[in-house]
PDB file of C-alpha atoms in Angstrom:
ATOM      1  CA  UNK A 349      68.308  96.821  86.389  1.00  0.00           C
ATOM      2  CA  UNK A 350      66.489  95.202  88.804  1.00  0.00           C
ATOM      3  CA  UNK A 351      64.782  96.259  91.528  1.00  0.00           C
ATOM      4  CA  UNK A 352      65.781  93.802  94.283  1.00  0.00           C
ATOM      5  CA  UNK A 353      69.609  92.229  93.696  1.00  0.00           C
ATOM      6  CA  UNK A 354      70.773  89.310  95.634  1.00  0.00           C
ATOM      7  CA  UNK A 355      73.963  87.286  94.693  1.00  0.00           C
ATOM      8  CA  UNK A 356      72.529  83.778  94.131  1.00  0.00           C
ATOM      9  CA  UNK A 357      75.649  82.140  95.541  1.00  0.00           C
ATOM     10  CA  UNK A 358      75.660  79.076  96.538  1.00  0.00           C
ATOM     11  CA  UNK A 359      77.082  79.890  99.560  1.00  0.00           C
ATOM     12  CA  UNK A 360      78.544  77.276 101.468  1.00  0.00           C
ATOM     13  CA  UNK A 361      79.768  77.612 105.435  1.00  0.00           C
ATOM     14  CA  UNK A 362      81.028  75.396 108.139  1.00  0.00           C
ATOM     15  CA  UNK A 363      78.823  75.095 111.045  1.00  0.00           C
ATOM     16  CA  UNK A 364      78.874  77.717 113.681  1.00  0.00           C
ATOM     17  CA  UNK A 365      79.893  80.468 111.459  1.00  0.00           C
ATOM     18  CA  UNK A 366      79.093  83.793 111.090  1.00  0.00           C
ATOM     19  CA  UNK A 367      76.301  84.092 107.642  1.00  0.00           C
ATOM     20  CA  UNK A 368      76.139  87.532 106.070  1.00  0.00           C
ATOM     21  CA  UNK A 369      73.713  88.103 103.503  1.00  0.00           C
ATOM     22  CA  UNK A 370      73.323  90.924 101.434  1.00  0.00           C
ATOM     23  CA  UNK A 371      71.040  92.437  98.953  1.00  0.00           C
ATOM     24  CA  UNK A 372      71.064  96.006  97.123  1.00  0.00           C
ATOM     25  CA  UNK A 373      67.449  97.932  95.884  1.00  0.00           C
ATOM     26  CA  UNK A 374      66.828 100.554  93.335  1.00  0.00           C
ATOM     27  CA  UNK A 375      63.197 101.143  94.592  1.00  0.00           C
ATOM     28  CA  UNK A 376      62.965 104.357  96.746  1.00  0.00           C
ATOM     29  CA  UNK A 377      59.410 103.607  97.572  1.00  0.00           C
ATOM     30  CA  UNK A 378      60.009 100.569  99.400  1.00  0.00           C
ATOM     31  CA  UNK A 379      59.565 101.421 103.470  1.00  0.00           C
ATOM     32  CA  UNK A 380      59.255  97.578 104.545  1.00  0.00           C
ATOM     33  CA  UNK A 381      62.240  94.927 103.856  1.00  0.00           C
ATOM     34  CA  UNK A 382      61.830  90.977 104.423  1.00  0.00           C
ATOM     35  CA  UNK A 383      64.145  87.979 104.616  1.00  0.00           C
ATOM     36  CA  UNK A 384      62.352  85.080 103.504  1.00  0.00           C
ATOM     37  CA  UNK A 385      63.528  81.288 103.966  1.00  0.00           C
ATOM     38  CA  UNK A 386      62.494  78.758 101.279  1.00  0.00           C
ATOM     39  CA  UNK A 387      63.397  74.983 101.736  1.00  0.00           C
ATOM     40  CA  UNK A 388      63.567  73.042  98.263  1.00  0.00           C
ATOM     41  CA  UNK A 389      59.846  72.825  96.796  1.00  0.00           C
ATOM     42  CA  UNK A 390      58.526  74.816  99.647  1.00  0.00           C
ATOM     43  CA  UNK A 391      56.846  78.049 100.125  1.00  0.00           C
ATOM     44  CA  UNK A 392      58.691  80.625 101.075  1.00  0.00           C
ATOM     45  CA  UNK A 393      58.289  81.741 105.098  1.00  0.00           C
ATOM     46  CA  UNK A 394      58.626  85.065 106.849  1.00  0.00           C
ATOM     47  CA  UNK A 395      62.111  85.314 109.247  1.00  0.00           C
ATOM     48  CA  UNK A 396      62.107  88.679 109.553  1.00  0.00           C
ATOM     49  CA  UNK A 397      60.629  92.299 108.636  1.00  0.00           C
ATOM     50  CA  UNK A 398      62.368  95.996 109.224  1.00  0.00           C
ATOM     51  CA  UNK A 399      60.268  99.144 108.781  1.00  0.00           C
ATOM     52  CA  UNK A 400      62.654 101.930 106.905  1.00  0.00           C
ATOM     53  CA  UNK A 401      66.681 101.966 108.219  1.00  0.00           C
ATOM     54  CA  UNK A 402      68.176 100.034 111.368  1.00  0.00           C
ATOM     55  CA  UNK A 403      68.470  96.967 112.951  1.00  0.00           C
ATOM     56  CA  UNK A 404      66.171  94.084 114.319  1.00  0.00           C
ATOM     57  CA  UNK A 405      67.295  91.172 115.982  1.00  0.00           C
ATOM     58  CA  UNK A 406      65.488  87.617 116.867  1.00  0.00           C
ATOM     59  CA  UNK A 407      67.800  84.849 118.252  1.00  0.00           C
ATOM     60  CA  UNK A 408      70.393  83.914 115.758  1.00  0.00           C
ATOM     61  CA  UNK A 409      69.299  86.338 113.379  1.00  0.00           C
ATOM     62  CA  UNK A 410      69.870  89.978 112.756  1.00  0.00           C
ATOM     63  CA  UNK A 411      68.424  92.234 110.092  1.00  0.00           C
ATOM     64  CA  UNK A 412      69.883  95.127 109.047  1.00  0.00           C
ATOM     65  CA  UNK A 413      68.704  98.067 106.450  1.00  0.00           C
ATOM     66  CA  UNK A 414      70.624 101.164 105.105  1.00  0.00           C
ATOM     67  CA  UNK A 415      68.106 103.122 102.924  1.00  0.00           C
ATOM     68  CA  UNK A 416      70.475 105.751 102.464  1.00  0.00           C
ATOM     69  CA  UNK A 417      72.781 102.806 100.498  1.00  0.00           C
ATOM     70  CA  UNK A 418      69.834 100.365  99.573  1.00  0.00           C
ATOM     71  CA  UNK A 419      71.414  97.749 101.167  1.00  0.00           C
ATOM     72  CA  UNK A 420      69.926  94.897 103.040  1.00  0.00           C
ATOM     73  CA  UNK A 421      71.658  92.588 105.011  1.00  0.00           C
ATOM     74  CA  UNK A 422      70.732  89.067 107.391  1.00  0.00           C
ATOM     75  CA  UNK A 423      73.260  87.632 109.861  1.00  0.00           C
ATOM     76  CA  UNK A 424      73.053  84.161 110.926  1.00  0.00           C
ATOM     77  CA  UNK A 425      74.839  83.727 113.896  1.00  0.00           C
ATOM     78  CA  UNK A 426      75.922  79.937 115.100  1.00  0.00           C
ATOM     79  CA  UNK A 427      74.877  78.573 111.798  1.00  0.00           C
ATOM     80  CA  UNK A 428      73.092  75.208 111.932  1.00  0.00           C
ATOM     81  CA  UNK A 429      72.737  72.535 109.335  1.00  0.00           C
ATOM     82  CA  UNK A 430      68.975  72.915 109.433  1.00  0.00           C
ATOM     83  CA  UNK A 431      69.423  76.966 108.160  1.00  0.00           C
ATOM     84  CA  UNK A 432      70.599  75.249 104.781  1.00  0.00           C
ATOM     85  CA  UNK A 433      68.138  76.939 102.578  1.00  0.00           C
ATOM     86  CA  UNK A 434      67.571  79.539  99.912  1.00  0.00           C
ATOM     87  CA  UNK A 435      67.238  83.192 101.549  1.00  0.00           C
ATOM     88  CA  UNK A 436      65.328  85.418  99.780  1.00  0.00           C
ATOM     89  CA  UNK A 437      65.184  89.203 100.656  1.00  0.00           C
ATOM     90  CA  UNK A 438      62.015  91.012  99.262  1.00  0.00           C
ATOM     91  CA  UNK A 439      61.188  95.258  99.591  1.00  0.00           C
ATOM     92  CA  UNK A 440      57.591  96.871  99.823  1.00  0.00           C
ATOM     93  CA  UNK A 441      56.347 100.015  99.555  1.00  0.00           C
ATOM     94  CA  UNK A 442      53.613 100.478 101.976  1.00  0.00           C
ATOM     95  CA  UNK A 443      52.414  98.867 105.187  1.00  0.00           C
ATOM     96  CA  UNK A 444      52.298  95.405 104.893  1.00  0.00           C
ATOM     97  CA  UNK A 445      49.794  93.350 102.703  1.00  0.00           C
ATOM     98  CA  UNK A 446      50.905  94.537  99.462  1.00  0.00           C
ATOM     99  CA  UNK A 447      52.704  93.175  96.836  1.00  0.00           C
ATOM    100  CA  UNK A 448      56.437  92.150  97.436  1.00  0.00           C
ATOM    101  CA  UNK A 449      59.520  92.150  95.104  1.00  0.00           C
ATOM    102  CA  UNK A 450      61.997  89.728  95.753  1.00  0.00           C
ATOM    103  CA  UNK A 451      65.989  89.252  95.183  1.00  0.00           C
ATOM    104  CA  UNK A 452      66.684  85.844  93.160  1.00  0.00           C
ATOM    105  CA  UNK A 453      67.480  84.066  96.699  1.00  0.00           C
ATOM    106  CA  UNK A 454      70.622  83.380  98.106  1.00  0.00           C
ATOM    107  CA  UNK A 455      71.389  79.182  98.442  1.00  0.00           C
ATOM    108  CA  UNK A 456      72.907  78.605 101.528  1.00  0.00           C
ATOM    109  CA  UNK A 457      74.771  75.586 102.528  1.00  0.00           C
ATOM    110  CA  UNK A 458      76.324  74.772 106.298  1.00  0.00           C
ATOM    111  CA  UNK A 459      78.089  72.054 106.787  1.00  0.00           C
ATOM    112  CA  UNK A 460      78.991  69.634 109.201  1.00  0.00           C
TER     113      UNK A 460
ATOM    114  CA  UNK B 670      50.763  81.058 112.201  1.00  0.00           C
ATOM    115  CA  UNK B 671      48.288  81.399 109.532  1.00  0.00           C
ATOM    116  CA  UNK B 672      47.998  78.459 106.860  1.00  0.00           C
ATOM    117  CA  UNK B 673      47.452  78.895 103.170  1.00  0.00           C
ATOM    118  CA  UNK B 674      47.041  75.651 101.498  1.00  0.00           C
ATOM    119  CA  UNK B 675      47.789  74.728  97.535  1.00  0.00           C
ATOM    120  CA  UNK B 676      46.261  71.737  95.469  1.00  0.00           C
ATOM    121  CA  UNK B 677      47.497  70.025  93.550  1.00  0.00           C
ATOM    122  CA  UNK B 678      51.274  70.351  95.390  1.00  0.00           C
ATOM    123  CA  UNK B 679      52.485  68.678  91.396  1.00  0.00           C
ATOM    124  CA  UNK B 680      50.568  68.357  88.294  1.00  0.00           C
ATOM    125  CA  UNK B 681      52.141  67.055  84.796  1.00  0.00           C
ATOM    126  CA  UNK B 682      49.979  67.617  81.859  1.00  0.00           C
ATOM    127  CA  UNK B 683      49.742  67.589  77.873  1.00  0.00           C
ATOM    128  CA  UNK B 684      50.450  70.297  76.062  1.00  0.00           C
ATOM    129  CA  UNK B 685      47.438  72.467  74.910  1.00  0.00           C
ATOM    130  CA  UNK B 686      45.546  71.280  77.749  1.00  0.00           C
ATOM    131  CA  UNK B 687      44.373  73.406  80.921  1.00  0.00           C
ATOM    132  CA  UNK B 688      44.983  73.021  84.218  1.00  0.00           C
ATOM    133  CA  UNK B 689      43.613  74.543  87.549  1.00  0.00           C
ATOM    134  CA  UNK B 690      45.372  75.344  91.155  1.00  0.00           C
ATOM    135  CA  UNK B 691      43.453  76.079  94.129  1.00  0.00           C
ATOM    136  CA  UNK B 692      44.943  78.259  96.978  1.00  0.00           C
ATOM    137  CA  UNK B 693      43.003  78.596 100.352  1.00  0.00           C
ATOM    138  CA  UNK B 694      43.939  80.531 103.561  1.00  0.00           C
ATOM    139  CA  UNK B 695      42.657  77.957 106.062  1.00  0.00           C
ATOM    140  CA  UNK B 696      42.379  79.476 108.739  1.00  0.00           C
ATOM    141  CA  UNK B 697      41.768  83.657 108.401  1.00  0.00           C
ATOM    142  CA  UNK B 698      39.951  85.343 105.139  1.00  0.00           C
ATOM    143  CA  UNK B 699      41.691  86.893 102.366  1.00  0.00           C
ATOM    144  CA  UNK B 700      40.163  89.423 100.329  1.00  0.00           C
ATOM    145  CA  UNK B 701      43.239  90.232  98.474  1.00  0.00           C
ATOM    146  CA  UNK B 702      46.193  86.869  97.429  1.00  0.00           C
ATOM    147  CA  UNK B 703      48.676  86.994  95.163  1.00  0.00           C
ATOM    148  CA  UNK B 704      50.257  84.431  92.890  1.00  0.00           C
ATOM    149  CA  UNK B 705      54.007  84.292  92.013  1.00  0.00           C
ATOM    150  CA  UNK B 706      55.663  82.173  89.220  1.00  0.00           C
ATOM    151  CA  UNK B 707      59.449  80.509  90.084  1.00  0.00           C
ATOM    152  CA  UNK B 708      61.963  79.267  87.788  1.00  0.00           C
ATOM    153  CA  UNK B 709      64.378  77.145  88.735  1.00  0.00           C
ATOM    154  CA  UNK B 710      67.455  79.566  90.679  1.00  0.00           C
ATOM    155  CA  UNK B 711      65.108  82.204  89.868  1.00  0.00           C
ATOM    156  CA  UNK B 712      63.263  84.871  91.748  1.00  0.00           C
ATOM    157  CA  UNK B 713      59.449  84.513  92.718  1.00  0.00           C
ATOM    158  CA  UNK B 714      58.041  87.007  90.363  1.00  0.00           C
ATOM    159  CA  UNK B 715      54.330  88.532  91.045  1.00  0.00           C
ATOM    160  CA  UNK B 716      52.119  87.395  88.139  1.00  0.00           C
ATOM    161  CA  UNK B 717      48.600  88.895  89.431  1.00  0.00           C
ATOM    162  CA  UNK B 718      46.974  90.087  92.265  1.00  0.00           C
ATOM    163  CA  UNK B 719      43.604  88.603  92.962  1.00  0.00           C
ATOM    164  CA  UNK B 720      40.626  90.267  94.329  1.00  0.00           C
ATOM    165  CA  UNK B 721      37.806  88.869  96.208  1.00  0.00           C
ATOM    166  CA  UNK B 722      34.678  90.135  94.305  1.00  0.00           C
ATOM    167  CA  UNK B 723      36.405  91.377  91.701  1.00  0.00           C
ATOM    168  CA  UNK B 724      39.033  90.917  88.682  1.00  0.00           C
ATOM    169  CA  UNK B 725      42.401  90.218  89.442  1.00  0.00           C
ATOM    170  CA  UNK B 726      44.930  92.797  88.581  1.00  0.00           C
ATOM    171  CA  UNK B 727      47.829  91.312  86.098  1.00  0.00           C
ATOM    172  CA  UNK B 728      51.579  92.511  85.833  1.00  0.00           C
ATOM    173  CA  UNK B 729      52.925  93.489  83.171  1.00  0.00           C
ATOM    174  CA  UNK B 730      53.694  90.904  80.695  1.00  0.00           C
ATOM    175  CA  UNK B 731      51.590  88.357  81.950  1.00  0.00           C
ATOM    176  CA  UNK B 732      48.765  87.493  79.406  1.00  0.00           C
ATOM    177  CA  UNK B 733      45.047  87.594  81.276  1.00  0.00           C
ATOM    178  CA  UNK B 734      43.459  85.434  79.078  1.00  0.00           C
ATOM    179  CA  UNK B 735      46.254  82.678  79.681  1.00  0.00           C
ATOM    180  CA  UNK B 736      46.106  83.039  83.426  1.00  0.00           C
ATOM    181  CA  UNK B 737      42.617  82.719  84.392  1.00  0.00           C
ATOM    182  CA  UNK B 738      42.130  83.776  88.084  1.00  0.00           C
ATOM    183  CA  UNK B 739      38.972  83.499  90.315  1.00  0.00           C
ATOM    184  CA  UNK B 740      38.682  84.597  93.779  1.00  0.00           C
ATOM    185  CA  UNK B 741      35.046  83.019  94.574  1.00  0.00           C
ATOM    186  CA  UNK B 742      35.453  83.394  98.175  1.00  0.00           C
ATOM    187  CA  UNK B 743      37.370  84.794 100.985  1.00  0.00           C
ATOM    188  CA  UNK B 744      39.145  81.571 101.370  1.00  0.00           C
ATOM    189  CA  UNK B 745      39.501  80.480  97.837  1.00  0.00           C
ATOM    190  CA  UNK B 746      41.403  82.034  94.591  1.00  0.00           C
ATOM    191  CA  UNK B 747      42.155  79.894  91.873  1.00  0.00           C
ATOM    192  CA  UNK B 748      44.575  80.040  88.626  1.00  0.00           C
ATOM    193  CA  UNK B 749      43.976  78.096  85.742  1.00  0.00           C
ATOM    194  CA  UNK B 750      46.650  77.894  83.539  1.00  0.00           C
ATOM    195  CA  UNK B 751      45.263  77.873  80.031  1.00  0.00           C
ATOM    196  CA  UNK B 752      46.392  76.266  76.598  1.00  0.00           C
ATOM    197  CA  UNK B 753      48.807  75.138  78.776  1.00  0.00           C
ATOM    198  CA  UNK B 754      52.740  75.128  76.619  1.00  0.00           C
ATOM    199  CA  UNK B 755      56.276  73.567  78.357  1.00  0.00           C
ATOM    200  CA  UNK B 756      57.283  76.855  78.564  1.00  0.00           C
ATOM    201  CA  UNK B 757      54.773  77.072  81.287  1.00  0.00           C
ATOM    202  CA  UNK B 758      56.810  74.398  83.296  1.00  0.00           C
ATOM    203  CA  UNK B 759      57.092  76.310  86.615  1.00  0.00           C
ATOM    204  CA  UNK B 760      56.673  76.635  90.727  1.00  0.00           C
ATOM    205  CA  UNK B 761      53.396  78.545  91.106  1.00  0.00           C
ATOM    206  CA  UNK B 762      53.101  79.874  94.233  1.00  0.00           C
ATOM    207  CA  UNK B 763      50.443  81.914  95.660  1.00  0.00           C
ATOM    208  CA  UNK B 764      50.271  84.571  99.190  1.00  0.00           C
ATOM    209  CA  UNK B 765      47.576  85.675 101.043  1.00  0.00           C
ATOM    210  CA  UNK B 766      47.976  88.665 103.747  1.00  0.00           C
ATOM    211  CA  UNK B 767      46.747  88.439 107.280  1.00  0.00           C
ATOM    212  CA  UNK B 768      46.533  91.280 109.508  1.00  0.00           C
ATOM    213  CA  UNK B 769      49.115  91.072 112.906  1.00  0.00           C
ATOM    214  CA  UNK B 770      49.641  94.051 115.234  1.00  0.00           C
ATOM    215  CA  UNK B 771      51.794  96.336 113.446  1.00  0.00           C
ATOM    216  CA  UNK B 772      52.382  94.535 110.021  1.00  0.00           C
ATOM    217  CA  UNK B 773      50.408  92.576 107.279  1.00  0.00           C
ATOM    218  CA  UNK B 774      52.071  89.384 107.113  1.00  0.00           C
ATOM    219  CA  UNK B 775      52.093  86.809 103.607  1.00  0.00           C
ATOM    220  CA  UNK B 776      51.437  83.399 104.523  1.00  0.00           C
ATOM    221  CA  UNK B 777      52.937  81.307 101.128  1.00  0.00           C
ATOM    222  CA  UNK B 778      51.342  78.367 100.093  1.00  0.00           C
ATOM    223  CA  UNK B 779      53.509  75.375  99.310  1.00  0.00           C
ATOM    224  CA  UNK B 780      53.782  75.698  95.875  1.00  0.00           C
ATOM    225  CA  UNK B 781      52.567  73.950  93.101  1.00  0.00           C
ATOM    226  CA  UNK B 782      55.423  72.560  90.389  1.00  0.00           C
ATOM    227  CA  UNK B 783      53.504  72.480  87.037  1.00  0.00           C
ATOM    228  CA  UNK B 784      54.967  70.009  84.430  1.00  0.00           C
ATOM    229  CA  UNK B 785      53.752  70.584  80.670  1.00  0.00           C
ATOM    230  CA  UNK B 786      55.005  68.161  78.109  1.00  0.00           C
TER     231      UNK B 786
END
């Protein structure tokens, strides 16, 4: 089993919809959780971190974390064609720094 | 944000030859980076953490002596894929951590895709 699971999709929306990502861990150790977006050929960046269980929003986008399930989730509210990308949802086990594990990424389509 | 630079961003080579990728933070030191390895519709997976001073620290399964890595400043780490074999064909990507308030944020370099025919 892995440690980080993430259906690959592809996932494709119309703009303006609702996104929900998800992503399941086996890891108890992990404390930190990440959402990474990676654009084809590109280095993955940083949308958003959560420290242990609950919610964290920034604009369009809303993080959510369930230790007590392992289960990770992004929203993307108002989709956009420029948030077609590859979503990648990665766990750590201490403050920051450290070495991540990531899901296999989620490809995400909108469309017009 | 903080930049962490890759070079060469693509690099095709013969089999059985070696080949070398720099990663630099530009802009902040890094005593600790990490590279990852991507397959195509595949996870990054960690292949090595490297240390500034010191050796780098390998995961499991990945062979040392194949994947050379240097760390000969706080700026630079290099991996130098050796013996190179087109089952090395991959995205190597490498991480380096910068301090913010309450978090250690990875800044990703670009990537480098590594052809081997």
């Amino acid at each position: 089993q892995k440690e980080v699971e993430q259906d690959p999709g592809p996932l494709s929306v119309p703009e303006g919809a609702i996104v929900s990502l998800n992503c399941t861990y086996s890891n108890s150790a992990f404390q930190y959780f990440m959402w990474y977006r990676q654009y084809s050929r590109k280095g993955p960046e940083l949308l958003m971190y959560t420290y242990s269980s609950g919610n964290k929003e920034d604009g369009r986008f809303t993080a959510q974390v369930d230790k007590s399930s392992k289960y990770i989730s992004l929203f993307i509210r108002d989709s956009q064609p420029s948030d077609s990308a590859t979503y990648l949802c990665a766990g750590e086990g201490r403050g920051g720094g450290n070495k991540l594990t990531f899901g296999t990424g989620t490809q995400l389509k909108v469309e017009l | 944000g903080a930049v962490v630079s890759q070079h060469p961003s693509w690099v095709i080579c013969k089999s059985g030859t070696s080949v070398k990728i720099e990663c630099r933070s530009l802009d902040f030191q890094a005593t600790t980076m990490f590279w990852y390895r991507q397959f195509p519709k595949q996870s990054l997976m960690l292949m090595a953490t490297s240390n500034e001073g010191s050796k780098a620290t390998y995961e499991q399964g990945v062979e040392k002596d194949k994947f050379l890595i240097n760390h000969a400043s706080l700026t630079l780490s290099t991996l130098t894929v050796t013996s190179a074999h087109p089952e090395d064909s991959s995205f190597y990507i490498c991480s380096a951590p910068l301090s913010l308030a309450d978090y250690n944020e990875q800044f990703f370099g670009p990537g480098t895709r590594l052809t081997v025919l």
